[in-house]
Coordinates of C-alpha atoms and ligand atoms in Angstrom, one line a residue:
M146 CA -221.1 7.4 208.9
V147 CA -218.3 4.9 209.2
E148 CA -219.0 1.3 208.1
N149 CA -217.7 -1.5 210.3
L150 CA -216.9 -3.7 207.4
V151 CA -216.8 -3.1 203.6
I152 CA -216.4 -6.1 201.3
I153 CA -215.2 -5.3 197.7
G154 CA -216.3 -8.0 195.2
S155 CA -219.2 -10.5 195.0
G156 CA -217.8 -13.8 193.8
P157 CA -217.9 -16.9 196.1
A158 CA -215.3 -15.1 198.4
G159 CA -217.2 -11.9 198.8
Y160 CA -220.6 -13.4 199.4
T161 CA -219.2 -16.0 201.8
A162 CA -217.4 -13.3 203.8
A163 CA -220.7 -11.3 203.9
I164 CA -222.6 -14.4 205.1
Y165 CA -220.1 -15.0 207.9
A166 CA -219.9 -11.3 208.9
G167 CA -223.7 -11.1 209.0
R168 CA -223.9 -14.3 211.2
A169 CA -221.5 -12.5 213.5
Q170 CA -223.9 -9.6 213.7
L171 CA -221.5 -7.3 211.9
K172 CA -223.2 -4.8 209.7
T173 CA -221.6 -5.2 206.3
L174 CA -221.7 -3.3 203.1
V175 CA -220.7 -5.1 199.9
F176 CA -219.6 -3.4 196.6
E177 CA -220.7 -6.1 194.2
G178 CA -218.9 -4.6 191.3
F179 CA -220.5 -3.8 188.0
C180 CA -218.1 -4.2 185.0
V181 CA -214.5 -3.2 186.0
G182 CA -213.2 -6.6 187.2
G183 CA -216.0 -8.9 186.0
I184 CA -219.7 -8.9 186.7
P185 CA -221.7 -9.1 190.0
G186 CA -221.5 -12.7 191.1
G187 CA -218.0 -13.1 189.6
Q188 CA -216.5 -15.7 187.3
L189 CA -219.1 -18.4 187.9
M190 CA -221.7 -16.2 186.2
T191 CA -219.9 -16.9 182.9
T192 CA -220.1 -20.7 183.1
T193 CA -222.8 -23.3 182.9
E194 CA -222.6 -26.5 185.0
V195 CA -220.5 -26.4 188.1
E196 CA -219.8 -30.1 189.0
N197 CA -217.3 -29.8 191.9
Y198 CA -218.9 -27.4 194.4
P199 CA -219.9 -29.6 197.4
G200 CA -223.5 -30.0 198.3
F201 CA -224.8 -30.3 194.7
S202 CA -224.7 -34.0 193.9
E203 CA -226.1 -33.4 190.4
G204 CA -224.1 -30.2 189.7
V205 CA -225.5 -26.7 189.7
Q206 CA -225.5 -23.9 187.1
G207 CA -222.9 -21.2 187.9
P208 CA -225.4 -18.3 187.9
K209 CA -227.8 -20.2 190.1
L210 CA -225.1 -21.0 192.7
M211 CA -224.2 -17.3 192.8
Q212 CA -227.8 -16.2 193.0
Q213 CA -228.2 -18.5 196.0
M214 CA -225.1 -17.1 197.7
R215 CA -226.3 -13.6 197.1
Q216 CA -229.7 -14.4 198.6
Q217 CA -228.0 -15.9 201.6
A218 CA -225.8 -12.8 202.1
L219 CA -229.0 -10.6 201.9
R220 CA -230.7 -12.9 204.4
W221 CA -227.9 -12.2 206.9
G222 CA -228.3 -8.5 206.6
A223 CA -225.6 -7.5 204.0
M224 CA -226.2 -4.3 202.2
L225 CA -225.4 -4.9 198.6
I226 CA -224.4 -2.1 196.2
T227 CA -224.0 -3.0 192.5
D228 CA -221.2 -0.6 191.7
D229 CA -217.5 -0.7 191.0
V230 CA -215.0 0.7 193.5
I231 CA -212.8 3.1 191.6
A232 CA -210.5 4.5 194.4
V233 CA -209.3 3.5 197.8
D234 CA -207.2 5.3 200.3
F235 CA -205.7 2.9 202.9
T236 CA -203.2 5.5 204.2
Q237 CA -206.0 7.1 206.3
Y238 CA -208.1 5.5 209.0
P239 CA -210.9 4.8 208.8
F240 CA -210.1 3.7 205.3
A241 CA -211.7 5.6 202.4
I242 CA -213.5 3.9 199.5
A243 CA -215.1 5.6 196.5
S244 CA -217.3 4.0 193.9
A245 CA -218.1 4.8 190.3
D246 CA -221.5 6.2 191.2
L247 CA -219.7 8.6 193.5
L248 CA -220.5 6.9 196.7
E249 CA -217.9 7.6 199.3
V250 CA -217.7 5.5 202.4
K251 CA -215.3 5.1 205.3
A252 CA -214.6 1.7 206.7
R253 CA -213.1 0.3 209.9
A254 CA -212.3 -2.9 208.2
V255 CA -212.1 -4.0 204.5
I256 CA -212.1 -7.4 202.8
I257 CA -210.9 -7.5 199.2
C258 CA -212.5 -10.2 197.1
T259 CA -212.1 -8.7 193.6
G260 CA -211.0 -12.0 192.0
A261 CA -208.9 -12.5 188.9
T262 CA -209.7 -12.6 185.2
A263 CA -208.5 -15.6 183.0
K264 CA -206.7 -14.2 180.0
R265 CA -208.4 -15.0 176.7
L266 CA -207.1 -14.8 173.1
H267 CA -210.3 -13.3 171.7
L268 CA -210.1 -15.5 168.6
P269 CA -212.8 -15.4 165.9
G270 CA -215.3 -18.1 167.1
E271 CA -214.3 -17.9 170.7
E272 CA -217.5 -16.4 172.0
K273 CA -219.6 -19.0 170.1
F274 CA -217.7 -21.9 171.6
W275 CA -217.0 -20.6 175.1
N276 CA -218.4 -23.4 177.3
N277 CA -219.0 -25.5 174.2
G278 CA -215.5 -26.6 173.7
I279 CA -213.4 -23.6 174.8
S280 CA -212.5 -23.1 178.4
A281 CA -209.9 -21.5 180.6
C282 CA -210.0 -24.1 183.4
A283 CA -209.1 -27.8 183.0
I284 CA -210.0 -28.7 186.6
C285 CA -213.4 -27.1 186.2
D286 CA -214.3 -28.4 182.8
G287 CA -212.0 -31.3 182.0
A288 CA -214.6 -33.9 183.1
N289 CA -217.2 -32.6 180.7
P290 CA -218.5 -35.4 178.5
L291 CA -217.6 -33.3 175.5
F292 CA -213.9 -34.1 176.1
E293 CA -214.2 -37.7 177.0
N294 CA -211.8 -39.6 174.7
A295 CA -211.6 -36.6 172.4
E296 CA -208.5 -34.8 171.0
I297 CA -208.1 -31.4 172.6
A298 CA -205.6 -28.5 172.5
V299 CA -204.0 -26.6 175.3
V300 CA -202.5 -23.1 174.6
G301 CA -199.5 -22.0 176.6
G302 CA -196.0 -22.9 177.6
G303 CA -195.7 -22.2 181.3
D304 CA -196.4 -24.3 184.4
S305 CA -200.1 -23.9 184.2
A306 CA -200.2 -25.0 180.6
V307 CA -198.2 -28.1 181.3
E308 CA -200.2 -28.9 184.4
E309 CA -203.5 -28.5 182.5
A310 CA -202.2 -30.7 179.6
L311 CA -201.2 -33.5 182.0
Y312 CA -204.5 -33.2 183.9
L313 CA -206.5 -33.4 180.7
T314 CA -204.9 -36.7 179.7
K315 CA -207.2 -38.3 182.3
Y316 CA -210.1 -37.5 180.0
A317 CA -208.9 -36.9 176.5
R318 CA -207.4 -39.4 174.1
K319 CA -204.8 -37.0 172.9
V320 CA -203.7 -33.5 174.1
H321 CA -202.0 -31.1 171.7
L322 CA -199.9 -28.5 173.5
L323 CA -199.7 -25.4 171.4
V324 CA -196.5 -23.5 172.3
R325 CA -195.8 -20.1 170.7
S326 CA -192.0 -20.5 170.9
V327 CA -189.6 -23.4 170.9
R328 CA -189.3 -23.9 174.6
L329 CA -191.4 -24.4 177.6
R330 CA -191.2 -22.1 180.6
A331 CA -192.4 -24.8 183.0
S332 CA -190.1 -26.4 185.6
K333 CA -187.7 -29.1 184.3
T334 CA -189.5 -31.8 186.1
M335 CA -192.9 -30.8 184.6
Q336 CA -191.3 -30.5 181.2
E337 CA -189.9 -34.1 181.4
R338 CA -193.4 -35.4 182.4
V339 CA -194.8 -33.7 179.3
F340 CA -192.0 -34.8 177.0
N341 CA -192.4 -38.4 178.1
H342 CA -196.2 -38.6 178.0
T343 CA -197.5 -40.6 175.1
Q344 CA -200.8 -38.8 175.0
I345 CA -199.3 -35.3 174.7
H346 CA -198.1 -33.9 171.4
I347 CA -196.2 -30.6 171.5
H348 CA -196.6 -28.2 168.5
W349 CA -193.7 -25.7 168.7
H350 CA -194.1 -22.3 167.1
S351 CA -197.8 -22.7 167.1
S352 CA -200.7 -20.3 167.9
P353 CA -204.4 -20.8 167.5
I354 CA -206.0 -18.2 165.2
S355 CA -209.7 -19.2 164.9
A356 CA -212.2 -21.7 166.3
H357 CA -214.7 -23.6 164.1
G358 CA -217.5 -26.1 164.6
D359 CA -221.3 -26.4 164.6
K360 CA -223.0 -26.4 168.0
V361 CA -219.7 -27.4 169.6
L362 CA -216.1 -26.8 168.7
R363 CA -214.7 -29.2 166.0
R364 CA -211.5 -27.7 164.8
V365 CA -209.0 -24.9 165.5
Q366 CA -206.9 -23.2 162.9
I367 CA -203.3 -22.7 163.9
R368 CA -200.5 -20.6 162.5
N369 CA -196.9 -21.5 162.6
T370 CA -195.3 -18.4 164.2
Q371 CA -192.1 -18.9 162.3
T372 CA -193.3 -19.6 158.7
G373 CA -196.8 -18.2 158.9
A374 CA -198.2 -21.4 157.5
V375 CA -201.8 -22.1 158.5
S376 CA -203.2 -25.5 159.3
N377 CA -206.3 -27.2 160.8
L378 CA -206.2 -29.1 164.0
P379 CA -209.4 -31.3 164.5
V380 CA -210.0 -30.9 168.2
G381 CA -213.2 -30.9 170.4
G382 CA -211.6 -28.8 173.1
L383 CA -209.4 -25.8 173.4
F384 CA -208.1 -24.8 176.8
Y385 CA -206.4 -21.5 177.5
A386 CA -203.6 -21.7 180.0
I387 CA -202.1 -18.3 179.3
G388 CA -202.4 -16.9 182.8
H389 CA -204.7 -14.8 184.9
T390 CA -204.8 -11.1 185.7
P391 CA -205.6 -10.5 189.4
N392 CA -208.0 -7.5 189.7
T393 CA -205.6 -5.5 191.8
Q394 CA -204.9 -2.3 189.7
L395 CA -206.8 -0.4 192.4
F396 CA -204.5 -1.5 195.2
Q397 CA -201.2 -1.2 193.4
D398 CA -199.8 1.7 195.5
Q399 CA -201.7 0.8 198.6
L400 CA -201.0 -2.9 199.5
E401 CA -198.2 -5.3 199.1
L402 CA -198.6 -7.3 195.9
D403 CA -196.4 -10.2 194.6
E404 CA -194.6 -9.9 191.3
A405 CA -197.6 -11.2 189.4
G406 CA -199.9 -8.6 191.0
Y407 CA -201.7 -10.9 193.5
I408 CA -202.3 -9.5 197.0
K409 CA -199.8 -10.9 199.5
T410 CA -201.4 -12.5 202.5
Q411 CA -199.6 -13.6 205.7
G412 CA -199.1 -17.3 206.5
K413 CA -202.2 -19.2 207.2
S414 CA -204.3 -16.0 207.4
T415 CA -205.9 -13.7 204.9
A416 CA -204.3 -10.6 206.5
T417 CA -202.6 -8.2 204.2
N418 CA -199.7 -6.0 205.2
I419 CA -202.2 -3.4 206.5
P420 CA -204.0 -4.2 209.8
G421 CA -207.7 -4.0 209.2
I422 CA -207.5 -5.2 205.6
W423 CA -207.9 -8.8 204.4
A424 CA -207.9 -10.4 201.0
A425 CA -209.8 -13.6 200.0
G426 CA -210.4 -15.6 196.9
D427 CA -208.6 -15.6 193.6
V428 CA -207.2 -12.0 194.2
Q429 CA -204.7 -13.6 196.6
D430 CA -204.5 -17.1 195.2
R431 CA -202.5 -18.0 192.1
V432 CA -202.4 -21.7 192.9
Y433 CA -205.9 -23.2 193.5
R434 CA -208.3 -20.7 191.9
Q435 CA -211.5 -22.6 192.7
A436 CA -214.9 -21.5 193.9
I437 CA -214.6 -23.6 197.1
T438 CA -211.2 -22.2 198.0
A439 CA -212.5 -18.7 197.3
A440 CA -215.4 -19.3 199.6
G441 CA -213.1 -20.9 202.2
T442 CA -210.8 -17.9 202.3
G443 CA -213.9 -15.6 202.3
C444 CA -215.0 -17.3 205.5
M445 CA -211.5 -17.0 207.0
A446 CA -211.4 -13.3 206.2
A447 CA -214.7 -12.6 207.8
L448 CA -213.8 -14.5 211.0
E449 CA -210.4 -12.7 211.2
A450 CA -212.1 -9.3 210.6
E451 CA -214.7 -9.9 213.2
R452 CA -212.1 -11.0 215.7
W453 CA -209.9 -7.9 215.0
L454 CA -212.9 -5.5 215.2
S455 CA -213.9 -7.1 218.5
E456 CA -210.5 -6.4 219.8
Q457 CA -210.9 -2.7 218.9
R458 CA -214.2 -2.7 220.8
S459 CA -213.9 1.0 221.9
F460 CA -215.2 2.2 218.5
V461 CA -217.2 -0.6 217.0
T462 CA -221.0 -1.0 217.3
F463 CA -222.4 -4.3 216.2
A464 CA -225.8 -4.3 214.6
V465 CA -227.6 -6.4 212.0
Ligands
FAD231 C1 -215.5 -20.1 182.8 C2 -215.1 -20.5 184.2 C3 -215.6 -21.6 184.8 C4 -215.2 -22.0 186.1 N1 -215.7 -23.2 186.6 C5 -215.4 -23.5 187.9 C6 -215.9 -24.7 188.4 O1 -216.6 -25.5 187.8 N2 -215.6 -25.0 189.7 C7 -214.8 -24.1 190.5 O2 -214.6 -24.4 191.6 N3 -214.3 -23.0 189.9 C8 -214.6 -22.7 188.7 N4 -214.1 -21.5 188.1 C9 -213.2 -20.7 189.0 C10 -214.0 -19.9 189.9 O3 -215.0 -19.2 189.2 C11 -213.2 -18.9 190.7 O4 -212.1 -19.6 191.4 C12 -214.0 -18.1 191.7 O5 -215.1 -17.5 191.1 C13 -213.2 -17.1 192.4 O6 -214.0 -16.4 193.3 P1 -213.7 -14.9 193.8 O7 -214.7 -14.6 194.8 O8 -212.3 -14.9 194.3 O9 -213.7 -14.0 192.6 P2 -214.5 -13.8 191.3 O10 -215.5 -14.9 191.1 O11 -213.6 -13.5 190.2 O12 -215.4 -12.5 191.6 C14 -214.8 -11.2 191.7 C15 -215.8 -10.2 192.0 O13 -215.2 -9.0 192.3 C16 -215.9 -8.0 191.6 N5 -215.0 -6.8 191.4 C17 -213.8 -6.8 190.7 N6 -213.3 -5.6 190.7 C18 -214.1 -4.8 191.4 C19 -214.1 -3.4 191.8 N7 -213.2 -2.6 191.4 N8 -215.1 -3.0 192.6 C20 -216.1 -3.8 193.0 N9 -216.2 -5.1 192.7 C21 -215.2 -5.6 191.9 C22 -216.4 -8.6 190.3 O14 -217.5 -7.9 189.8 C23 -216.8 -10.0 190.9 O15 -218.1 -9.9 191.5 C24 -214.4 -21.2 186.8 C25 -213.9 -20.0 186.3 C26 -214.3 -19.6 185.0 C27 -213.8 -18.3 184.4

């Protein structure tokens, strides 16, 4: 049995692609994942309130939003398999895909939506204060009342850290940028913006080592990476800006990736370097990394796949 379309991943990109494919009467099989690159439903399953997804004027809980997307994909005929894909062979056609539970399928078209994982420091106290002061996304969580007029810390020294620090000055009274070394890796222009910003204080040679508080984060212990001295920083927020790891290990020898491991897509499309394979969501996006952009590219990928399969009409049967 050869599947018309297999979608790998079940975040906003994967479920949106499944909804659009189903609406186009394209029988679709989705590997939702299990534990390899996050959990079924993706990154939003690990958060509470999502305040910026259009259509929810009062916000929506991340898991509820994903449950709704899942139901919508099922309603349009997607077959969902809660399992990790552990091997792919894109050198043969139809493409071969194998899952951890030993399911082997062949596919005429594949959409990859395996997302990315925000890097964490795994500090003592991190689990307790995750979503209660600790976050890995300033755009997602900066407007949380927890941070309004508070002092907060951002960890990192690259472009993302600098951008997050600048962004967070909209809400926080003061932003402490914790930089492990004595230089920023961000562009010169961004560095100047940070150096000249009165609300941003840079702590060179500094790394957080533990998080403390009651119900919410109240302070972070930091260590001077040169002297080893430990001190307390009273902050209500700690934002990690130490990078993301795209979930592309599976595709390393199969598809063209960029130097950071994100799948390369072509121009304004979600097409990869192999015809018949598309990539959507955070797995191919190192810039925006939002639920709405993931859903948007999931939609694009499904439309492109449907068009491509229609062009190959000789061997495709459409059925819901
Ligand atoms: C704590 C947190 C809060 C956030 N808050 C917001 C917010 O408020 N607003 C916003 O717009 N964005 C927010 N984001 C970002 C948003 O969650 C992501 O941009 C979005 O989820 C990306 O969607 P995606 O579909 O590309 O991938 P993901 O959501 O990362 O989903 C990837 C999927 O792929 C699956 N997968 C991975 N590997 C495999 C495999 N080998 N086989 C099968 N399946 C696999 C995973 O199980 C998962 O289902 C937040 C992120 C985090 C971490």
